[in-house]
Coordinates of C-alpha atoms and ligand atoms in Angstrom, one line a residue:
X144 CA -0.8 127.1 -101.8
X145 CA 2.6 128.5 -101.3
X146 CA 1.0 131.3 -99.8
X147 CA -0.6 129.2 -96.7
X148 CA 2.7 127.3 -96.2
X149 CA 4.8 130.2 -96.0
X150 CA 2.3 131.4 -92.9
X151 CA 2.4 128.5 -91.8
X152 CA 6.1 127.7 -92.2
X153 CA 6.2 131.9 -90.2
X154 CA 4.5 130.3 -87.5
X155 CA 6.6 127.0 -87.0
X156 CA 9.8 129.2 -87.0
X157 CA 8.9 130.9 -83.9
X158 CA 7.7 126.9 -82.1
X159 CA 10.7 124.9 -83.0
X160 CA 9.6 121.8 -80.6
X161 CA 6.8 121.9 -82.3
X162 CA 7.9 121.3 -85.5
X163 CA 10.3 118.4 -84.1
X164 CA 6.5 116.8 -82.7
X165 CA 5.4 117.3 -86.6
X166 CA 8.8 115.2 -87.7
X167 CA 10.4 118.2 -89.9
X168 CA 13.1 120.2 -89.8
X169 CA 12.8 124.0 -89.8
X170 CA 14.7 124.3 -92.7
X171 CA 12.0 122.6 -95.1
X172 CA 10.0 124.5 -93.3
X173 CA 11.3 128.0 -94.3
X174 CA 12.2 127.4 -97.6
X175 CA 9.1 128.8 -98.8
X176 CA 11.1 131.7 -98.7
X177 CA 12.8 130.5 -101.1
X178 CA 10.4 128.8 -103.0
X179 CA 13.2 126.8 -105.8
X180 CA 15.9 126.4 -103.0
X181 CA 16.7 123.1 -104.1
X182 CA 17.4 120.7 -100.3
X183 CA 19.6 117.8 -101.1
X184 CA 21.4 119.5 -104.0
X185 CA 24.2 122.1 -103.6
X186 CA 23.8 125.8 -104.5
X187 CA 25.3 128.5 -103.2
X188 CA 24.3 131.0 -100.8
X189 CA 23.5 133.7 -103.6
X190 CA 25.2 134.6 -107.0
X191 CA 26.0 133.1 -109.7
X192 CA 27.8 129.5 -110.2
X193 CA 28.7 127.2 -113.3
X194 CA 30.6 124.3 -113.4
X195 CA 32.3 121.8 -110.4
X196 CA 36.0 123.0 -110.3
X197 CA 38.9 121.5 -108.5
X198 CA 37.1 118.3 -106.9
X199 CA 39.4 116.6 -105.0
X200 CA 38.5 114.2 -102.0
X201 CA 40.9 115.1 -98.9
X202 CA 41.5 114.6 -95.5
X203 CA 37.8 113.6 -94.8
X204 CA 36.7 116.2 -96.9
X205 CA 34.9 116.3 -100.3
X206 CA 36.1 119.5 -102.5
X207 CA 34.0 121.0 -104.5
X208 CA 34.9 124.3 -106.1
X209 CA 32.5 125.9 -108.6
X210 CA 32.4 128.7 -111.2
X211 CA 31.4 131.1 -109.4
X212 CA 30.3 135.4 -109.6
X213 CA 31.1 136.7 -106.2
X214 CA 29.4 140.0 -107.2
X215 CA 25.7 138.9 -109.1
X216 CA 23.5 136.1 -110.1
X217 CA 24.4 136.0 -114.0
X218 CA 27.7 134.1 -115.3
X219 CA 31.2 137.7 -114.7
X220 CA 34.4 137.5 -112.5
X221 CA 34.9 134.1 -112.8
X222 CA 36.2 132.8 -109.6
X223 CA 36.6 129.2 -107.6
X224 CA 33.4 129.3 -105.1
X225 CA 34.0 126.8 -102.5
X226 CA 32.1 124.4 -100.1
X227 CA 33.4 120.8 -98.7
X228 CA 31.3 117.9 -97.8
X229 CA 31.7 114.9 -95.3
X230 CA 29.7 112.7 -96.5
X231 CA 28.9 114.1 -100.2
X232 CA 25.6 115.3 -99.5
X233 CA 25.3 117.5 -96.8
X234 CA 27.6 120.8 -98.3
X235 CA 29.5 123.4 -96.1
X236 CA 30.1 126.7 -98.1
X237 CA 33.2 128.2 -97.8
X238 CA 34.5 131.5 -98.3
X239 CA 35.4 132.1 -102.4
X240 CA 39.2 129.6 -102.9
X241 CA 40.8 131.7 -105.8
X242 CA 39.6 135.6 -107.3
X243 CA 40.1 136.9 -110.0
X244 CA 42.6 139.3 -110.0
X245 CA 44.6 142.1 -112.9
X246 CA 41.4 141.3 -115.1
X247 CA 42.5 137.5 -115.5
X248 CA 39.0 135.3 -114.2
X249 CA 39.7 132.2 -113.0
X250 CA 38.6 129.5 -115.8
X251 CA 37.2 125.6 -114.9
X252 CA 40.4 123.5 -113.7
X253 CA 40.9 120.5 -111.3
X254 CA 43.1 119.8 -108.2
X255 CA 45.2 116.9 -107.0
X256 CA 45.9 116.2 -103.5
X257 CA 50.5 116.2 -104.5
X258 CA 51.9 113.1 -102.6
X259 CA 55.1 113.3 -103.1
X260 CA 55.1 116.8 -103.6
X261 CA 56.5 116.7 -107.1
X262 CA 55.5 120.2 -106.9
X263 CA 57.3 121.4 -104.6
X264 CA 55.1 123.5 -103.0
X265 CA 54.6 121.3 -100.2
X266 CA 55.2 122.4 -96.3
X267 CA 56.1 120.3 -93.0
X268 CA 56.0 117.2 -94.5
X269 CA 52.0 117.6 -96.1
X270 CA 51.3 117.0 -99.5
X271 CA 49.7 120.6 -101.0
X272 CA 46.6 120.6 -102.8
X273 CA 47.2 121.8 -106.6
X274 CA 45.0 123.2 -109.0
X275 CA 45.6 123.9 -112.8
X276 CA 42.6 125.8 -114.0
X277 CA 42.2 128.5 -116.8
X278 CA 43.5 132.1 -116.7
X279 CA 40.9 133.8 -118.7
X280 CA 41.1 137.8 -120.1
X281 CA 39.7 138.5 -123.4
X282 CA 41.1 136.3 -126.6
X283 CA 43.4 134.1 -124.2
X284 CA 43.4 131.4 -122.6
X285 CA 46.0 129.8 -121.0
X286 CA 46.9 127.4 -118.1
X287 CA 48.0 128.7 -114.7
X288 CA 48.0 126.7 -111.2
X289 CA 47.6 127.4 -107.9
X290 CA 48.4 125.4 -104.1
X291 CA 47.3 125.0 -100.5
X292 CA 49.2 124.2 -97.8
X293 CA 45.5 124.4 -95.5
X294 CA 42.9 121.7 -96.8
X295 CA 41.7 123.8 -99.0
X296 CA 41.1 127.3 -97.2
X297 CA 43.6 129.5 -98.9
X298 CA 45.3 129.4 -102.1
X299 CA 48.4 131.3 -103.5
X300 CA 48.3 131.7 -107.4
X301 CA 51.5 129.8 -109.1
X302 CA 51.4 131.6 -112.3
X303 CA 51.1 130.3 -116.3
X304 CA 52.0 126.8 -116.8
X305 CA 50.5 125.9 -120.1
X306 CA 49.7 128.8 -123.2
X307 CA 49.5 127.8 -126.5
X308 CA 49.0 132.2 -127.4
X309 CA 45.7 131.1 -128.8
X310 CA 41.4 132.4 -127.8
X311 CA 40.2 128.9 -126.9
X312 CA 42.2 126.7 -124.7
X313 CA 40.8 125.8 -121.6
X314 CA 39.7 123.7 -119.1
X315 CA 42.5 121.2 -117.7
X316 CA 41.7 118.6 -115.9
X317 CA 45.5 116.8 -114.4
X318 CA 45.6 113.8 -112.9
X319 CA 48.1 111.1 -111.3
X320 CA 49.6 108.1 -114.2
X321 CA 50.9 105.5 -112.2
X322 CA 52.3 103.4 -114.5
X323 CA 54.1 106.6 -115.8
X324 CA 54.8 108.0 -112.5
X325 CA 53.2 111.4 -113.9
X326 CA 51.2 113.5 -114.4
X327 CA 48.7 113.8 -116.8
X328 CA 46.0 116.8 -118.0
X329 CA 43.4 116.8 -120.7
X330 CA 42.8 119.9 -121.8
X331 CA 40.1 121.0 -124.5
X332 CA 41.1 122.9 -128.0
X333 CA 37.0 124.1 -127.5
X334 CA 36.4 125.2 -131.3
X335 CA 38.5 122.3 -132.5
X336 CA 37.2 119.6 -131.0
X337 CA 39.9 118.3 -130.1
X338 CA 41.0 117.6 -126.7
X339 CA 44.4 117.1 -125.6
X340 CA 47.0 115.2 -123.7
X341 CA 50.0 116.9 -121.8
X342 CA 52.6 114.8 -119.1
X343 CA 54.6 116.6 -116.0
X344 CA 56.9 115.2 -113.8
X345 CA 55.5 118.5 -111.1
X346 CA 52.7 119.9 -112.6
X347 CA 54.3 122.8 -114.0
X348 CA 56.4 121.7 -117.1
X349 CA 54.0 119.7 -119.4
X350 CA 55.0 118.6 -122.8
X351 CA 52.4 117.7 -125.4
X352 CA 51.6 113.6 -125.7
X353 CA 48.7 113.3 -127.5
X354 CA 45.4 115.0 -129.1
X355 CA 41.6 112.9 -129.6
X356 CA 39.1 114.3 -131.6
X357 CA 37.6 116.1 -133.9
X358 CA 34.9 112.5 -133.0
X359 CA 31.8 112.4 -132.0
X360 CA 29.3 115.7 -131.7
X361 CA 30.4 118.5 -133.1
X362 CA 27.1 120.3 -132.7
X363 CA 28.7 122.4 -130.2
X364 CA 32.4 123.4 -128.9
X365 CA 33.8 121.0 -126.4
X366 CA 34.5 121.9 -122.8
X367 CA 35.4 120.6 -119.6
X368 CA 37.0 116.7 -120.4
X369 CA 37.9 114.8 -117.8
X370 CA 39.9 111.1 -118.5
X371 CA 39.3 108.4 -115.9
X372 CA 39.3 104.1 -115.6
X373 CA 35.8 102.9 -114.7
X374 CA 35.2 99.7 -113.8
X375 CA 33.0 97.6 -116.0
X376 CA 30.4 96.2 -114.1
X377 CA 31.1 92.5 -114.1
X378 CA 35.0 92.6 -114.1
X379 CA 37.4 94.8 -116.0
X380 CA 38.3 98.3 -116.9
X381 CA 38.1 100.5 -119.7
X382 CA 39.3 104.6 -119.5
X383 CA 36.4 106.8 -120.1
X384 CA 36.8 109.9 -122.0
X385 CA 34.4 112.9 -121.0
X386 CA 34.1 116.0 -123.4
X387 CA 31.4 118.0 -122.4
X388 CA 29.7 120.2 -125.4
X389 CA 28.1 123.5 -125.7
X390 CA 25.4 123.5 -127.5
X391 CA 24.4 120.4 -129.8
X392 CA 23.1 118.0 -126.3
X393 CA 19.8 115.9 -127.6
X394 CA 17.9 118.1 -125.1
X395 CA 19.6 121.1 -126.6
X396 CA 22.1 123.6 -125.6
X397 CA 24.5 121.9 -123.5
X398 CA 25.3 118.5 -122.7
X399 CA 28.0 115.9 -121.4
X400 CA 29.3 113.1 -124.4
X401 CA 31.6 109.8 -123.9
X402 CA 34.1 107.7 -125.3
X403 CA 34.7 104.4 -124.2
X404 CA 38.2 103.2 -124.8
X405 CA 42.4 103.1 -123.1
X406 CA 44.7 104.8 -122.5
X407 CA 48.3 104.3 -122.3
X408 CA 49.6 107.4 -120.5
X409 CA 49.8 109.8 -123.3
X410 CA 47.2 108.6 -125.9
X411 CA 43.7 107.8 -126.0
X412 CA 42.0 105.0 -128.2
X413 CA 38.8 104.6 -128.7
X414 CA 37.2 101.3 -128.8
X415 CA 34.9 100.7 -131.5
X416 CA 33.0 103.3 -133.6
X417 CA 33.1 107.2 -132.5
X418 CA 31.0 109.3 -135.0
X419 CA 27.7 108.0 -133.2
X420 CA 27.5 110.3 -129.5
X421 CA 27.3 108.8 -126.7
X422 CA 25.3 110.8 -123.8
X423 CA 25.8 111.1 -120.4
X424 CA 22.6 112.5 -119.6
X425 CA 19.6 113.0 -121.5
X426 CA 18.0 115.4 -119.8
X427 CA 18.5 119.1 -120.3
X428 CA 20.1 120.0 -117.3
X429 CA 23.3 118.4 -116.8
X430 CA 26.6 119.8 -118.1
X431 CA 30.4 119.8 -116.8
X432 CA 30.0 116.8 -115.1
X433 CA 33.7 115.7 -113.9
X434 CA 35.3 113.9 -111.4
X435 CA 36.8 113.4 -107.8
X436 CA 40.4 112.4 -107.6
X437 CA 42.0 111.1 -104.9
X438 CA 39.2 108.8 -103.7
X439 CA 40.7 106.6 -101.4
X440 CA 41.0 103.1 -102.6
X441 CA 39.6 101.7 -100.1
X442 CA 36.7 103.6 -101.1
X443 CA 37.3 102.9 -105.0
X444 CA 34.4 104.5 -106.6
X445 CA 34.7 107.0 -109.3
X446 CA 31.8 110.0 -108.2
X447 CA 31.0 112.9 -110.2
X448 CA 28.3 115.9 -110.8
X449 CA 27.4 118.2 -112.8
X450 CA 26.2 121.8 -112.6
X451 CA 22.3 121.2 -113.3
X452 CA 21.4 123.4 -115.2
X453 CA 21.7 124.9 -119.5
X454 CA 23.8 127.9 -121.0
X455 CA 20.4 128.0 -123.1
X456 CA 18.3 129.6 -120.5
X457 CA 20.6 129.6 -117.1
X458 CA 21.7 132.8 -116.5
X459 CA 17.0 133.4 -117.1
X460 CA 16.0 130.3 -114.0
X461 CA 13.3 131.9 -112.2
X462 CA 15.7 131.9 -108.4
X463 CA 16.7 134.3 -106.3
X464 CA 19.2 135.4 -104.7
X465 CA 20.9 132.5 -106.0
X466 CA 21.6 130.5 -109.6
X467 CA 22.0 127.3 -110.3
X468 CA 22.8 123.9 -108.1
X469 CA 24.8 121.2 -108.5
X470 CA 23.8 117.5 -109.6
X471 CA 23.8 114.8 -106.6
X472 CA 26.7 113.5 -106.6
X473 CA 26.9 109.7 -108.6
X474 CA 28.9 106.8 -108.9
X475 CA 29.7 105.5 -112.8
X476 CA 30.7 101.7 -113.9
X477 CA 30.7 100.8 -117.9
X478 CA 27.8 98.2 -118.5
X479 CA 28.8 96.0 -121.1
X480 CA 24.8 96.0 -123.5
X481 CA 24.5 94.3 -127.3
X482 CA 26.0 98.0 -128.5
X483 CA 29.1 97.8 -126.6
X484 CA 30.1 99.2 -123.6
X485 CA 28.0 102.1 -121.8
X486 CA 28.2 104.5 -118.6
X487 CA 25.5 103.9 -116.0
X488 CA 25.2 106.2 -113.3
X489 CA 23.8 105.9 -109.8
X490 CA 23.4 107.9 -107.0
X491 CA 25.9 107.7 -104.6
X492 CA 24.7 105.6 -101.2
X493 CA 25.4 108.4 -99.3
X494 CA 22.3 110.1 -100.5
X495 CA 19.5 106.5 -98.7
X496 CA 20.4 108.0 -95.7
X497 CA 18.3 110.5 -96.1
X498 CA 15.0 108.6 -96.5
X499 CA 12.7 108.7 -93.4
X500 CA 11.1 106.4 -91.8
X501 CA 9.2 103.7 -93.5
X502 CA 8.9 103.4 -97.6
X503 CA 5.1 103.2 -98.4
X504 CA 5.5 100.3 -101.0
X505 CA 2.8 98.4 -102.9
X506 CA 4.1 95.1 -103.3
X507 CA 3.4 94.2 -107.0
X508 CA 0.5 94.4 -108.8
X509 CA -1.6 95.0 -112.0
X510 CA -0.9 98.5 -113.5
X511 CA -4.8 99.2 -112.6
X512 CA -3.9 98.3 -108.7
X513 CA -1.1 100.1 -109.0
X514 CA -2.4 103.0 -110.3
X515 CA -5.1 103.3 -107.5
X516 CA -2.7 102.8 -104.9
X517 CA -0.5 105.6 -106.1
X518 CA -3.6 107.7 -106.6
X519 CA -4.2 106.9 -102.7
X520 CA -1.1 108.2 -101.3
X521 CA -1.9 111.0 -99.9
X522 CA 0.3 114.3 -99.2
X523 CA 3.1 113.0 -100.0
X524 CA 6.6 114.6 -98.8
X525 CA 8.3 117.2 -101.3
X526 CA 11.9 115.6 -101.0
X527 CA 10.6 112.1 -102.5
X528 CA 13.1 109.1 -103.7
X529 CA 10.8 106.7 -105.2
X530 CA 11.6 103.8 -107.3
X531 CA 9.3 101.6 -109.6
X532 CA 9.5 98.4 -111.4
X533 CA 7.4 97.1 -114.6
X534 CA 7.5 93.9 -115.8
X535 CA 6.5 92.4 -119.0
X536 CA 7.1 95.8 -120.8
X537 CA 8.0 94.5 -123.7
X538 CA 4.8 93.8 -125.1
X539 CA 3.6 97.0 -123.5
X540 CA 1.6 99.3 -125.4
X541 CA 3.1 103.8 -124.4
X542 CA 2.3 104.5 -120.9
X543 CA 3.0 107.1 -118.8
X544 CA 4.2 107.9 -115.1
X545 CA 3.3 112.0 -113.4
X546 CA 4.1 113.7 -111.0
X547 CA 1.7 116.8 -110.3
X548 CA 2.5 119.7 -107.6
X549 CA -0.6 121.6 -108.5
X550 CA -3.9 121.2 -109.5
X551 CA -2.4 122.5 -113.3
X552 CA 1.0 121.7 -112.9
X553 CA 3.1 118.6 -113.6
X554 CA 6.0 116.9 -115.1
X555 CA 5.2 114.0 -117.2
X556 CA 7.6 110.7 -118.1
X557 CA 6.0 108.6 -120.7
X558 CA 7.6 104.8 -121.5
X559 CA 7.3 103.5 -125.2
X560 CA 8.2 99.9 -125.3
X561 CA 7.8 99.1 -128.4
X562 CA 9.7 102.4 -129.5
X563 CA 12.4 101.8 -126.7
X564 CA 12.1 105.8 -125.6
X565 CA 11.0 107.6 -122.2
X566 CA 10.3 111.4 -122.9
X567 CA 10.3 113.5 -120.4
X568 CA 7.6 116.3 -120.9
X569 CA 8.0 119.7 -119.2
X570 CA 5.8 121.8 -120.7
X571 CA 3.5 122.5 -118.3
X572 CA 5.3 122.2 -114.6
X573 CA 4.8 125.8 -113.6
X574 CA 6.7 128.6 -114.4
X575 CA 8.4 128.2 -118.1
X576 CA 7.9 131.6 -120.1
X577 CA 10.9 133.3 -118.4
X578 CA 13.3 131.4 -122.1
X579 CA 11.4 130.1 -124.9
X580 CA 13.9 127.2 -124.7
X581 CA 12.8 126.0 -121.8
X582 CA 9.5 124.3 -121.7
X583 CA 9.7 121.0 -123.9
X584 CA 9.4 117.3 -124.5
X585 CA 12.8 115.7 -124.3
X586 CA 13.6 111.8 -125.3
X587 CA 16.2 108.9 -124.2
X588 CA 16.6 105.5 -125.5
X589 CA 16.2 103.4 -123.7
X590 CA 17.0 98.8 -123.5
X591 CA 14.8 96.8 -122.5
X592 CA 15.9 93.3 -121.5
X593 CA 13.1 90.6 -120.0
X594 CA 10.4 92.7 -120.3
X595 CA 11.8 95.4 -117.2
X596 CA 11.7 98.8 -116.9
X597 CA 13.0 99.7 -113.7
X598 CA 12.6 103.7 -112.5
X599 CA 14.4 105.7 -109.7
X600 CA 13.3 109.3 -109.3
X601 CA 15.4 111.8 -107.0
X602 CA 12.6 114.7 -106.9
X603 CA 13.8 118.0 -105.3
X604 CA 11.9 121.2 -104.6
X605 CA 13.3 122.2 -108.1
X606 CA 14.3 119.2 -110.2
X607 CA 14.2 115.5 -110.8
X608 CA 16.7 113.0 -111.6
X609 CA 15.7 109.8 -113.4
X610 CA 18.0 106.8 -113.4
X611 CA 16.5 104.2 -115.7
X612 CA 16.9 100.7 -115.9
X613 CA 19.8 100.8 -112.6
X614 CA 21.5 103.9 -114.1
X615 CA 21.6 102.9 -117.8
X616 CA 19.6 106.4 -119.3
X617 CA 19.7 109.0 -117.1
X618 CA 17.8 112.5 -117.4
X619 CA 18.4 115.3 -115.3
X620 CA 15.9 118.4 -115.7
X621 CA 15.2 121.1 -113.4
X622 CA 11.4 122.7 -113.1
X623 CA 10.1 125.4 -111.4
X624 CA 6.3 124.5 -110.0
X625 CA 4.3 127.2 -108.2
X626 CA 2.8 124.1 -105.5
X627 CA 5.3 121.9 -103.6
X628 CA 2.7 119.4 -103.4
X629 CA 3.8 116.2 -104.5
X630 CA 1.6 113.8 -106.4
X631 CA 2.2 110.4 -108.6
X632 CA -0.3 109.1 -110.7
X633 CA -0.1 106.1 -113.2
X634 CA -1.7 106.0 -117.3
X635 CA -1.8 103.9 -119.8
X636 CA -3.4 103.7 -123.5
X637 CA -3.5 100.1 -124.2
X638 CA -1.8 96.7 -122.8
X639 CA 0.0 97.5 -119.5
X640 CA 2.7 96.3 -118.1
X641 CA 3.0 94.4 -114.7
X642 CA 4.0 96.5 -111.8
X643 CA 6.3 94.5 -109.8
X644 CA 7.2 96.8 -106.7
X645 CA 7.1 100.8 -105.9
X646 CA 8.1 102.6 -103.0
X647 CA 7.8 105.6 -102.4
X648 CA 10.9 107.4 -99.6
X649 CA 10.4 110.7 -98.7
X650 CA 13.4 112.3 -98.2
X651 CA 15.0 115.1 -95.6
X652 CA 16.4 117.9 -96.1
X653 CA 20.5 118.4 -96.2
X654 CA 20.2 122.0 -95.6
Ligands
LIG21 C1 32.0 125.9 -119.3 C2 32.6 126.7 -119.7 C3 33.8 126.9 -119.2 C4 34.8 127.1 -118.9 C5 34.0 128.2 -117.6 C6 33.8 129.9 -118.0 O1 30.2 125.7 -118.9 O2 32.2 127.6 -120.8 O3 34.4 125.8 -120.4 O4 35.5 126.9 -118.0 O5 32.8 127.5 -118.2 O6 32.8 130.3 -116.5

């Protein structure tokens, strides 16, 4: 199948008018040359990428810096790569922003717009972009500053601003705390399961103000913290402290936990119990999730994304000449549930602009009717945005939604309403043998209110992001199918729920 498509793609590339006539973009058809290249997720053109870094909005551009090895497709020579987007969907890769030098690697960190020029780095009355990152050399990590006066295109290094003489002290995330008119930094003491808080008047002189942890999961070391206020659905605001950790995530390897509470400018105080970790994403492939700073008040969203891979096998994934993608950008809110406030993620609305034409719609009916309708949906596009709502699910027996990509290859999502669990099985999803930890079945809890189960799936060339229950339970997983065909099917074992609606949108490539 792939071979056939490859031949077809060559023909189509030679005849662009033909591609137009068929309603497909050249990029999409050319893609089989790089079979696993995501079409609406950011990937560097070549080489290794891990954590998102320095995410800041300025002058109409969403900046995405990232951990990058300019010299190879495995981790090493860590530097900051750079991409910008005007809509969080289409990304343009720019030249390297910050390069390793003098044996010091540029580890993860953040960037802010210094609107008041507190740092003094600004020129011509324009605010500088200021980055805080970890300088890493063997056995030593410290926090360093750099700045840019040309919209992030070129950077000057400003040296060390915080040094505890520690081997594991990293990933500074900085924001302006308006009530105290000061900068705040969250930074991880990784093997101590602690996040420390520092404050500064000028981004250069930092004073410790507080500390959080150990708490939640200590299954692995703590990395890439973030702290921000989030709107509660229905009114109010709480602070969310993000703590990424590796290993120890529910799907194994690296993952993202969070705490909900209050922050007074110096200390974070969690609300309720913090012994049980809360997880932002139950899939295997969402790590180092951090949010954008300086999103205009008129926009008002808290937007983040994560590295769509897992330290367990990231360096072995079968892609070339690049390794790793970012998740889609997602908005964050908090939802009141009987168990407390929970983080809710939704793909940013901008992604809906990729939806192509009229969606294929099942307007409601029995499970059997819905299964028959799905089976009749031939030639689904490779890039999909699927919405499904089930009703009367509380009393239903387990049922499953399968994404088939090749006769014997599929991803299976099973839903077990009685046990309030869903499970994603990628053991037969295509190329899985490159690492023993890759194939697996990963589970997540779901809360069912009024018997309704709502699913949204974003399917790219080599990933699936599942937003269940309006974003309350999220699973992000990469997979490497042999074919690029797509078919969806429903199956059940007993009492079935009613299918309220199915909408299948084909998506355009953003490349
Ligand atoms: C997280 C991490 C960070 C570190 C960076 C190095 O994935 O380990 O803690 O700064 O990657 O690339």
